[in-house]
Coordinates of N, CA and C in Angstrom, one line a residue:
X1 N -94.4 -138.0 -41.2 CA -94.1 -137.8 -39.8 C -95.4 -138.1 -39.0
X2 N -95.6 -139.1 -38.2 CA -96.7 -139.7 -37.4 C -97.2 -138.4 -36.7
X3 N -96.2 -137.4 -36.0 CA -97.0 -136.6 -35.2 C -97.5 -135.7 -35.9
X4 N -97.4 -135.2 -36.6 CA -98.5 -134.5 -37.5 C -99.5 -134.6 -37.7
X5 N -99.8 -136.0 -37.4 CA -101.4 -136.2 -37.5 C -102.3 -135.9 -36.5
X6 N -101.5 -135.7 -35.5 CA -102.0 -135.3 -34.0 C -102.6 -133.5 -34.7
X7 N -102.5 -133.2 -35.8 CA -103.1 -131.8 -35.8 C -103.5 -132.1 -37.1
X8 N -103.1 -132.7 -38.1 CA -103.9 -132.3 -39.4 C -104.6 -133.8 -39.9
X9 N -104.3 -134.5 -38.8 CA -105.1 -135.9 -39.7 C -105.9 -136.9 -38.3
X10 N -106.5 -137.4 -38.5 CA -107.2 -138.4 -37.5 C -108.6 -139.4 -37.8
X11 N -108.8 -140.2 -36.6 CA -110.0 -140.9 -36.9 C -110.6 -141.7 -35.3
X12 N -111.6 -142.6 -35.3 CA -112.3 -142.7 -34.4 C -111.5 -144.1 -33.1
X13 N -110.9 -144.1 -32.6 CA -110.4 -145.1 -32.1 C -111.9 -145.5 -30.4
X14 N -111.5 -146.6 -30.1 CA -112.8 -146.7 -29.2 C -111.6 -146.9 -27.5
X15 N -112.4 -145.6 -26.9 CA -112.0 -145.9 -25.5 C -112.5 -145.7 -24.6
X16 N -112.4 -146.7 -23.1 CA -112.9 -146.6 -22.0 C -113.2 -145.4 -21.7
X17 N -114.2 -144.9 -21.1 CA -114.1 -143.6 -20.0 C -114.8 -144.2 -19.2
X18 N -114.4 -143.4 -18.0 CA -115.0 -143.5 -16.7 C -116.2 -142.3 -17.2
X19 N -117.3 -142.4 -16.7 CA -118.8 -141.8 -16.8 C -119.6 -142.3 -16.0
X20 N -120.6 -141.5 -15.8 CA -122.0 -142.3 -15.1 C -122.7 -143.2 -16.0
X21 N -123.3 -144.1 -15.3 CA -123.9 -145.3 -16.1 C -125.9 -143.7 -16.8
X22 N -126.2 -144.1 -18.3 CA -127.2 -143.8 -19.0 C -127.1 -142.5 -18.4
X23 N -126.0 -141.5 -18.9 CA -126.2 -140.1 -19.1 C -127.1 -139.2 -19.9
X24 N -127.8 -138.5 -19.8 CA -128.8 -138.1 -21.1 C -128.0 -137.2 -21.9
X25 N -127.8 -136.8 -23.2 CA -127.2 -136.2 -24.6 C -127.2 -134.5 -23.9
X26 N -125.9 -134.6 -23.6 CA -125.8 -133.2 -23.5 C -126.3 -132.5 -24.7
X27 N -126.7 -130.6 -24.7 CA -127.1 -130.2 -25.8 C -126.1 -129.7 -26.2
X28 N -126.2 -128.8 -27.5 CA -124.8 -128.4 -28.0 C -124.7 -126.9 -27.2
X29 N -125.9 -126.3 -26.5 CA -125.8 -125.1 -26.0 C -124.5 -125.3 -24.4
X30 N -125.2 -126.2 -23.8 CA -124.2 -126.6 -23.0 C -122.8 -127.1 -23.1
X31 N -122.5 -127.2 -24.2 CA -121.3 -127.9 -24.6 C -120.1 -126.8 -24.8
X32 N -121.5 -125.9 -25.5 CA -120.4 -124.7 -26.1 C -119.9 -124.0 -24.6
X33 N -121.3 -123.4 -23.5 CA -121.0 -122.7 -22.5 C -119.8 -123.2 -21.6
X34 N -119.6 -124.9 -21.8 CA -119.0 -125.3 -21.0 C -117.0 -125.1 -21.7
X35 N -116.8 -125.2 -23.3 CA -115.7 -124.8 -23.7 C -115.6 -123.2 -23.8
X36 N -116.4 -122.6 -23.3 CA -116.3 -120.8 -22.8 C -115.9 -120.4 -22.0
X37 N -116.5 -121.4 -21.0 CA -116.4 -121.4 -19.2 C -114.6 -121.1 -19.2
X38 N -113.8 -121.8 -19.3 CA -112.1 -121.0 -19.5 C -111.3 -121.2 -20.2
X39 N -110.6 -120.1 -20.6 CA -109.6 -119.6 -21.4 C -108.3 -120.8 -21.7
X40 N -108.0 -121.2 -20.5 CA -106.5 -121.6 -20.5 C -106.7 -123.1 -20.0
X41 N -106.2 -124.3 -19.6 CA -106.2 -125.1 -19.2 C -104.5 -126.1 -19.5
X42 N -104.8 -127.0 -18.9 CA -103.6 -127.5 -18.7 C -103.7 -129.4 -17.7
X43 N -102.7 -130.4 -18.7 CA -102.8 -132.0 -18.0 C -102.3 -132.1 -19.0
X44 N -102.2 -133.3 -18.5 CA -101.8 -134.9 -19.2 C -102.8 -135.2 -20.3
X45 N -101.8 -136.0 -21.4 CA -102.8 -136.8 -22.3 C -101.9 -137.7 -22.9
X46 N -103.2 -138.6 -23.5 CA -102.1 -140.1 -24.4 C -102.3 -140.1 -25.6
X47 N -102.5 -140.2 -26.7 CA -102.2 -139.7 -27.8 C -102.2 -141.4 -28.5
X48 N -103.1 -141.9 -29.4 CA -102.9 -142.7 -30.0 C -103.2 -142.2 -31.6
X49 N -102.5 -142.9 -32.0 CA -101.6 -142.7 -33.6 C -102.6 -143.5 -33.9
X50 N -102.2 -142.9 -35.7 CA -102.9 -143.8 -36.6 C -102.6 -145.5 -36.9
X51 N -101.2 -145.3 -36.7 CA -100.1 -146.8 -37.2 C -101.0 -147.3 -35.3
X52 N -101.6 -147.2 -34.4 CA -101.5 -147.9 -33.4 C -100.4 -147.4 -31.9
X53 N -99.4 -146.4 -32.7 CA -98.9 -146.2 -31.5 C -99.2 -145.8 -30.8
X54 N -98.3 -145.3 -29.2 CA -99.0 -144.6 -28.2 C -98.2 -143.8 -27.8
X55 N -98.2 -142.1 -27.4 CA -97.5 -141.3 -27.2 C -98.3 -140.7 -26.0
X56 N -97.3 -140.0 -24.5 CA -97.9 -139.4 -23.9 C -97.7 -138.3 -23.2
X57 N -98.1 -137.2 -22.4 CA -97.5 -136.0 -22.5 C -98.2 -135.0 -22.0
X58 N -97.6 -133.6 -21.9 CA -98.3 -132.5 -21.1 C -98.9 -131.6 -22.1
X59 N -100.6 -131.2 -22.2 CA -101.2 -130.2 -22.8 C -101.7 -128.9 -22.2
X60 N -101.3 -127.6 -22.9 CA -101.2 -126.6 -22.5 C -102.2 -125.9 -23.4
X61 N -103.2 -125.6 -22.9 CA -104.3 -124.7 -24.1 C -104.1 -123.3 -23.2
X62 N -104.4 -122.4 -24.0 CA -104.9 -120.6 -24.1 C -105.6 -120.1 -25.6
X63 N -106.6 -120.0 -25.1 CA -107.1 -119.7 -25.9 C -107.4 -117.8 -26.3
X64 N -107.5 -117.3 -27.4 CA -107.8 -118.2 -28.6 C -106.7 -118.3 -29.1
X65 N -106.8 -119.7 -29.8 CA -105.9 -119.9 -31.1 C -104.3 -120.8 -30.4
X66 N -104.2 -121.1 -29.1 CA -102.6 -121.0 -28.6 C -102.6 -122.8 -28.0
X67 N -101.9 -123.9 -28.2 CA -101.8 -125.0 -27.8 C -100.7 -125.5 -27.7
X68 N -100.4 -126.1 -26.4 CA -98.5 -126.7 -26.4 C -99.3 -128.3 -25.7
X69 N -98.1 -129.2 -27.1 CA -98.0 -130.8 -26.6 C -96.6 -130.9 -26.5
X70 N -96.3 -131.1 -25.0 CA -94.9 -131.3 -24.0 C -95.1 -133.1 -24.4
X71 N -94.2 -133.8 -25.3 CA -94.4 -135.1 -25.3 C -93.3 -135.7 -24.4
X72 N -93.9 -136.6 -23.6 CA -92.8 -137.0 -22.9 C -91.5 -138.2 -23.8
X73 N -90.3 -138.7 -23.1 CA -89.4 -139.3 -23.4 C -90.4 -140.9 -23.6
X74 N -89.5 -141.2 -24.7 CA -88.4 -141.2 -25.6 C -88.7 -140.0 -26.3
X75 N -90.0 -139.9 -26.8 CA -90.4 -139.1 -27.8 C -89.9 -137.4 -27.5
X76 N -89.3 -136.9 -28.6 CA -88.9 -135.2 -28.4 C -89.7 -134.2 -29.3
X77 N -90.8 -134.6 -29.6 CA -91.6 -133.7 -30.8 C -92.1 -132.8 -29.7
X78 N -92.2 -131.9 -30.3 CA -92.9 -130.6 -29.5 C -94.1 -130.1 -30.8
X79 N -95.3 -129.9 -30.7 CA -96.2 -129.2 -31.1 C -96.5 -128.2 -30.8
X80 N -97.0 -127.1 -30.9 CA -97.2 -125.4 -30.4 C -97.8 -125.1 -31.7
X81 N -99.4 -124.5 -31.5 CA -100.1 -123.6 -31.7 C -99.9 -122.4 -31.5
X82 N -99.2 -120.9 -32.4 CA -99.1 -119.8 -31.2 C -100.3 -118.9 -31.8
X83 N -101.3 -119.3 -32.3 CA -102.8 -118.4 -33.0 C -102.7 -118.2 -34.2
X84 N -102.1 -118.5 -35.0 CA -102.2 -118.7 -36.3 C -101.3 -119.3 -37.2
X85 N -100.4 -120.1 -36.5 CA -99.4 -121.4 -37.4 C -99.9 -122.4 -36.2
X86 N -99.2 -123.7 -36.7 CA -99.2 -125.1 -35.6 C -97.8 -125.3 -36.4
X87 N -96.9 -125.0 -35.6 CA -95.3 -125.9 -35.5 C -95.1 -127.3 -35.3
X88 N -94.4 -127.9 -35.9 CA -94.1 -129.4 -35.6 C -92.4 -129.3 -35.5
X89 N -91.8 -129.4 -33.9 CA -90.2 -129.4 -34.1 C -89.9 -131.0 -33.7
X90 N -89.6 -131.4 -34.8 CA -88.8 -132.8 -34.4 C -87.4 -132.6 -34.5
X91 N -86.4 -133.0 -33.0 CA -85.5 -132.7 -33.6 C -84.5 -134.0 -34.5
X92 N -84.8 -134.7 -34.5 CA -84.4 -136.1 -35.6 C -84.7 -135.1 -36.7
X93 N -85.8 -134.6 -37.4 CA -85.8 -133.9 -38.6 C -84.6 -133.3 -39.6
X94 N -84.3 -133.4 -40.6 CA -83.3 -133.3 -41.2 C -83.6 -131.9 -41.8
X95 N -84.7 -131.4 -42.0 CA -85.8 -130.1 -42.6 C -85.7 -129.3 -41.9
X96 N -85.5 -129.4 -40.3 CA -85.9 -128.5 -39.1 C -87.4 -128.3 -39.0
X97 N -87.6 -127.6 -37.9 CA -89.4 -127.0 -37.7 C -90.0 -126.8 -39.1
X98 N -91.6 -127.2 -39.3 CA -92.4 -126.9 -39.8 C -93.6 -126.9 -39.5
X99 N -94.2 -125.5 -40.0 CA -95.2 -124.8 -40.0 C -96.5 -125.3 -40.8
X100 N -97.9 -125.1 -40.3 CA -98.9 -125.4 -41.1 C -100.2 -124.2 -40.6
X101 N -100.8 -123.7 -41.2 CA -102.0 -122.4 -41.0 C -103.0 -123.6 -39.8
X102 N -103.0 -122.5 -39.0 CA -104.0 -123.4 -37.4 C -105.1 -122.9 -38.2
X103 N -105.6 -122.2 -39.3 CA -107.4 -121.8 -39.4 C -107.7 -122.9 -40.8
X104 N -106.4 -123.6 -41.1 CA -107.0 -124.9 -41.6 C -106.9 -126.1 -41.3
X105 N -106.7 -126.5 -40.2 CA -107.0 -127.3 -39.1 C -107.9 -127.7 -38.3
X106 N -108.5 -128.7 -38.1 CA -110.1 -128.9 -37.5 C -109.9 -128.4 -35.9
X107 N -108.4 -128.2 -35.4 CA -108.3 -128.0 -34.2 C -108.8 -126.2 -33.6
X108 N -108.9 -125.3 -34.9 CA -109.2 -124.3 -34.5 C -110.4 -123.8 -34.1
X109 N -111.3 -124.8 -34.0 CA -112.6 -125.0 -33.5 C -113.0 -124.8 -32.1
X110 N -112.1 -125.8 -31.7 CA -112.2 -125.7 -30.0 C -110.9 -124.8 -29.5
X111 N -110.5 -124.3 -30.2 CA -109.5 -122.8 -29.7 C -109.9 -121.5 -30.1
X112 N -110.9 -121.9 -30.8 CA -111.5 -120.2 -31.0 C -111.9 -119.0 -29.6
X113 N -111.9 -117.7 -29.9 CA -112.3 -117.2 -28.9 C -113.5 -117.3 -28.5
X114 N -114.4 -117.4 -28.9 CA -115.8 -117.6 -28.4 C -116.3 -119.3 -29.6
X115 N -116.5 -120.3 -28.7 CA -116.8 -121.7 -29.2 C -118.6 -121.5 -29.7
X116 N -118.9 -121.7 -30.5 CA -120.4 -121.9 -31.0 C -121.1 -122.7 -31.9
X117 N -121.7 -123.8 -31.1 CA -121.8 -124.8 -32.0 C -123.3 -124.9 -32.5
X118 N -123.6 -123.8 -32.1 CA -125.0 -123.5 -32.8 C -124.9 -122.7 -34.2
X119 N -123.4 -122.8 -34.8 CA -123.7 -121.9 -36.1 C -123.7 -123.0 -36.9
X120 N -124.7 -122.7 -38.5 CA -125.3 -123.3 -39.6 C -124.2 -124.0 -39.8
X121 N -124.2 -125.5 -39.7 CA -123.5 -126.3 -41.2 C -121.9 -126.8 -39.9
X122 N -121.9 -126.4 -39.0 CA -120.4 -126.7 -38.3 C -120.4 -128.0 -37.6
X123 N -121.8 -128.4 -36.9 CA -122.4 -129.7 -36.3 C -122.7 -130.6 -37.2
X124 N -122.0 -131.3 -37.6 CA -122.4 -133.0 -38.6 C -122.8 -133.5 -37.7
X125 N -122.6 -134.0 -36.5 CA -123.2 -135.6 -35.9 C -123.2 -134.9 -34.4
X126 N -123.9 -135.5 -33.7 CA -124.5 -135.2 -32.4 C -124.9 -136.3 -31.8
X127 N -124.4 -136.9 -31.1 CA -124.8 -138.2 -30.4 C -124.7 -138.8 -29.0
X128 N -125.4 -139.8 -28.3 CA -124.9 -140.3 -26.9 C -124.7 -141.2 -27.0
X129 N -124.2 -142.1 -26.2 CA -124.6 -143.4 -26.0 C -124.9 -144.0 -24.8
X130 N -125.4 -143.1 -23.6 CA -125.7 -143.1 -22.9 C -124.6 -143.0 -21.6
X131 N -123.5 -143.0 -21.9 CA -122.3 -142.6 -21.0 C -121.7 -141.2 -21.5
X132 N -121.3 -141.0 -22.5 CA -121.0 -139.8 -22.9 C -121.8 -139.2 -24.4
X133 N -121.1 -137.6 -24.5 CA -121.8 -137.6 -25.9 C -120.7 -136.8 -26.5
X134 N -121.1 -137.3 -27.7 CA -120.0 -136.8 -28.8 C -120.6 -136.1 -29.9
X135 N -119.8 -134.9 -30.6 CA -120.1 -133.6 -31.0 C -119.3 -133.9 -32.8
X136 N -119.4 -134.2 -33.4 CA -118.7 -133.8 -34.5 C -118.7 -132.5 -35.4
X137 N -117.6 -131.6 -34.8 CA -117.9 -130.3 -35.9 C -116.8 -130.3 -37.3
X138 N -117.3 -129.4 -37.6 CA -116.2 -128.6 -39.0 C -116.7 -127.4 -38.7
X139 N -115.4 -126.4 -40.0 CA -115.5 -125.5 -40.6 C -117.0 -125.3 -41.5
X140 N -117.5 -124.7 -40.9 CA -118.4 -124.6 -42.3 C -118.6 -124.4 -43.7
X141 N -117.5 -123.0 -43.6 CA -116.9 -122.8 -45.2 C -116.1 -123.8 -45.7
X142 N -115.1 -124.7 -45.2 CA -114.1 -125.1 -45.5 C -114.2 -126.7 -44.7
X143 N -115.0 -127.2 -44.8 CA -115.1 -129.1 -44.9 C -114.0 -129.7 -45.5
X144 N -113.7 -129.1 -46.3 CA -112.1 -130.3 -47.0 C -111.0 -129.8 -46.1
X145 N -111.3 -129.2 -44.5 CA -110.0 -129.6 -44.2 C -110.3 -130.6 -43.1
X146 N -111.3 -130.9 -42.6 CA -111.5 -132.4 -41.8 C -112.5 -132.0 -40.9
X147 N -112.5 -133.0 -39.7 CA -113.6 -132.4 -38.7 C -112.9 -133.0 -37.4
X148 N -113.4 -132.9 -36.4 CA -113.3 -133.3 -35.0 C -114.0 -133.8 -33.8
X149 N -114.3 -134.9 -33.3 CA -115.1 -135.3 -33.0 C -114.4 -135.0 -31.3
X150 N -115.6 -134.7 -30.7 CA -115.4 -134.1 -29.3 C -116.1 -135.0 -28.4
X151 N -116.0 -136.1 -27.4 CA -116.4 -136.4 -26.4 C -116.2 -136.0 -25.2
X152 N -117.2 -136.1 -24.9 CA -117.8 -135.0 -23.6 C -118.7 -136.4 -22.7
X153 N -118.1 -136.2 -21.3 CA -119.3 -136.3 -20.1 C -119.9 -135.5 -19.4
X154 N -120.6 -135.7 -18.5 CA -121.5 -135.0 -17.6 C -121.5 -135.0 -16.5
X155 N -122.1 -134.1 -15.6 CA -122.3 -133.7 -13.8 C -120.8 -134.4 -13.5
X156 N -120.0 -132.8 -13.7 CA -120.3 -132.0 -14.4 C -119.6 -132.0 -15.8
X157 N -119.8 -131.2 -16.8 CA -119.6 -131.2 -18.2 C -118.3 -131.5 -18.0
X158 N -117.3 -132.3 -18.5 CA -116.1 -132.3 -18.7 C -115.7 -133.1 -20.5
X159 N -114.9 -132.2 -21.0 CA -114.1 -132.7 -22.4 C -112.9 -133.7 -22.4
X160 N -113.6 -135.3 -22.5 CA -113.0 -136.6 -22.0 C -111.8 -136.8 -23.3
X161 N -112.2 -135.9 -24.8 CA -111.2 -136.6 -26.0 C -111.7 -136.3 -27.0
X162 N -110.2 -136.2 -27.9 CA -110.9 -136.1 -29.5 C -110.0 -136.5 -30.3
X163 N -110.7 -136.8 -31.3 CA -110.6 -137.2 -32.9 C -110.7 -135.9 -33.7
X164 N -109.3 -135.9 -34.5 CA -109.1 -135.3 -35.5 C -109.4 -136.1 -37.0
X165 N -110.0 -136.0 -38.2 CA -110.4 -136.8 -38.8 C -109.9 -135.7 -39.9
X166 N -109.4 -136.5 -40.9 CA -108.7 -135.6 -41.9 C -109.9 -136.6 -43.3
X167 N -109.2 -135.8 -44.3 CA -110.3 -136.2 -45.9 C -109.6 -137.2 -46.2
X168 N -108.5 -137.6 -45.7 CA -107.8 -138.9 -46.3 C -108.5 -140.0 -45.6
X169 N -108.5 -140.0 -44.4 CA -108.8 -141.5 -43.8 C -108.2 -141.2 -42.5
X170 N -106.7 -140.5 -42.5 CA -105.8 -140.7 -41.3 C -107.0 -140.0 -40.0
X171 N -106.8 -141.0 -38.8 CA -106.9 -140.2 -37.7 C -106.3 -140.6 -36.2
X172 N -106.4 -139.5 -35.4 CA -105.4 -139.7 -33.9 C -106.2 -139.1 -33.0
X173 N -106.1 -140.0 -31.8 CA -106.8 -139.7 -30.5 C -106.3 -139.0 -29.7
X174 N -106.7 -138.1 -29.0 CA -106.6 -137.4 -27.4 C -107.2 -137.9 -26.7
X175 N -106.7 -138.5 -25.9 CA -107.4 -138.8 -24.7 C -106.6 -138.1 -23.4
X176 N -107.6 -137.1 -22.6 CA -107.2 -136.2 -22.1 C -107.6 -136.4 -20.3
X177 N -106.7 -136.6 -19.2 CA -107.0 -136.4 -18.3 C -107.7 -134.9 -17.5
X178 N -107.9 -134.8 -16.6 CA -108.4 -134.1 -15.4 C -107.4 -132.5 -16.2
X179 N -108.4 -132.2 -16.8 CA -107.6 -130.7 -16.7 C -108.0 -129.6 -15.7
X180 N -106.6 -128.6 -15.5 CA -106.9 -127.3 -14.8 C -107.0 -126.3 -15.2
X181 N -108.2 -125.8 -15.1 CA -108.7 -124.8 -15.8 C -108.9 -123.7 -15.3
X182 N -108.4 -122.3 -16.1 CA -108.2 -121.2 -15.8 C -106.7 -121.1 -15.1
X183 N -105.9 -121.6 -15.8 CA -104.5 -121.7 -14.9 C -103.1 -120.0 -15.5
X184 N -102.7 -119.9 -14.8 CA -102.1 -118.5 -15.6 C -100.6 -119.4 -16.7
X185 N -100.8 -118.9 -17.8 CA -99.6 -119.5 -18.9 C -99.5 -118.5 -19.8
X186 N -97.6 -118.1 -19.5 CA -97.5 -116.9 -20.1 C -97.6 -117.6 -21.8
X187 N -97.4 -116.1 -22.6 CA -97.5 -116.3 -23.9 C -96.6 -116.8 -24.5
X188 N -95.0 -117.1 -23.7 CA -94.0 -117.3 -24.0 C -93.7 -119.1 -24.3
X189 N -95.2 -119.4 -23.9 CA -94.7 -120.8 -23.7 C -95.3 -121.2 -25.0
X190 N -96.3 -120.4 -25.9 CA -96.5 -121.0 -27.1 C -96.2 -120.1 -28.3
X191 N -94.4 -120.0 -28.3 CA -93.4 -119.8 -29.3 C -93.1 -120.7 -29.9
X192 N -93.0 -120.8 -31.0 CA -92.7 -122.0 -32.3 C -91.4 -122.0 -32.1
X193 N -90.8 -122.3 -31.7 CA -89.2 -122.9 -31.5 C -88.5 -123.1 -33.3
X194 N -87.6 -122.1 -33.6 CA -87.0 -122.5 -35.1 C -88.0 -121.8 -36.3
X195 N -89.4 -121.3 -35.9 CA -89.8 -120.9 -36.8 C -90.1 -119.5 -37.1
X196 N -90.0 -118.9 -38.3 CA -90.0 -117.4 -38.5 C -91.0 -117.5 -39.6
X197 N -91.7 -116.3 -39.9 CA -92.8 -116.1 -41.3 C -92.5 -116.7 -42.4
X198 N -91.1 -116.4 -42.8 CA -90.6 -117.2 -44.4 C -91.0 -119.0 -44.4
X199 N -91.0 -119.2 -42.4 CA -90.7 -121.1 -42.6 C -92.3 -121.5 -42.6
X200 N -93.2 -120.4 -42.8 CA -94.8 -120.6 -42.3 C -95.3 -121.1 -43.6
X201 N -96.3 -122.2 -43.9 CA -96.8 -122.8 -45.2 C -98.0 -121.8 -45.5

């Protein structure tokens, strides 16, 4: 199932951003303060697949732990994080909803309640290229479940996209417009649709 990859698999695809021309390398102290700065957020994003496709659609973060991707038509996949599963409801699916643990997912990084990319062993790669800068973390205990590569611009700090990058090879991009941050989203809106504890992996 292609969308799946949107949370457990990914890789580095190359895209435009608007940025200021020779930005200097954000640090990772700033990076973290700036994914602290708020809780909840909410926009648009486009979503490119491993196979090349392109999906696009409404993102709902609350943090910690909670994420909703509203895919728009044709496409009917719904994704939801509700803090400790990531649901995939396709309804083409012949299986119904399934479940996968969000704390083995490279995505529970930047949904944690307090983001810190100053702890031992979680920062692989740190880089600019003089328009943006990109962050690659993992788990530190647990590397075999993939990493995440976070681009970020500046003045002021904004989170432009990411790569999910799994141990296989597979990866899938976010590319995330203008989000609103600090927006009120009840808890109701990141219910796993179809899923109960028995359907959780």
């Amino acid at each position: 199932m292609k969308t799946i990859r949107l949370i457990l698999a990914a890789g580095l695809t190359t895209v435009a951003l608007a940025a200021p021309a020779m930005a200097e390398r954000l640090s990772l102290d700033e990076i973290s303060k700036y994914l602290n700065s708020f809780k909840s957020a909410s926009g648009e994003f486009t979503q490119i697949n491993d196979d090349g496709t392109i999906s696009t659609g409404q993102i709902y973060i609350k943090r910690p732990g909670r994420v909703r991707f509203e895919y728009n038509p044709p496409e009917k996949t719904l994704v939801v994080a509700d803090g400790s599963t990531v649901g995939i409801v396709d309804p083409k699916s012949n299986t119904g909803p399934e479940g996968y643990p969000l704390n083995q997912t490279p995505l529970k990084i930047i949904l944690a309640r307090k983001v810190d990319f100053s702890r031992a062993r979680m920062v692989t790669g740190h880089k600019s290229d003089g328009k943006t800068t990109t962050v690659r973390a993992q788990d530190p205990d647990h590397p075999e479940y993939g990493s995440i590569d976070l681009v970020f611009t500046g003045s002021p700090v904004e989170l432009r996209q990411w790569v999910i990058n799994d141990g296989s090879g597979s990866q899938t991009t976010v590319i995330l417009g203008d989000l609103t941050k600090n927006v009120q989203l009840a808890n109701d809106k990141f219910v796993i649709p179809g899923i109960g504890a028995s359907d959780r992996n």
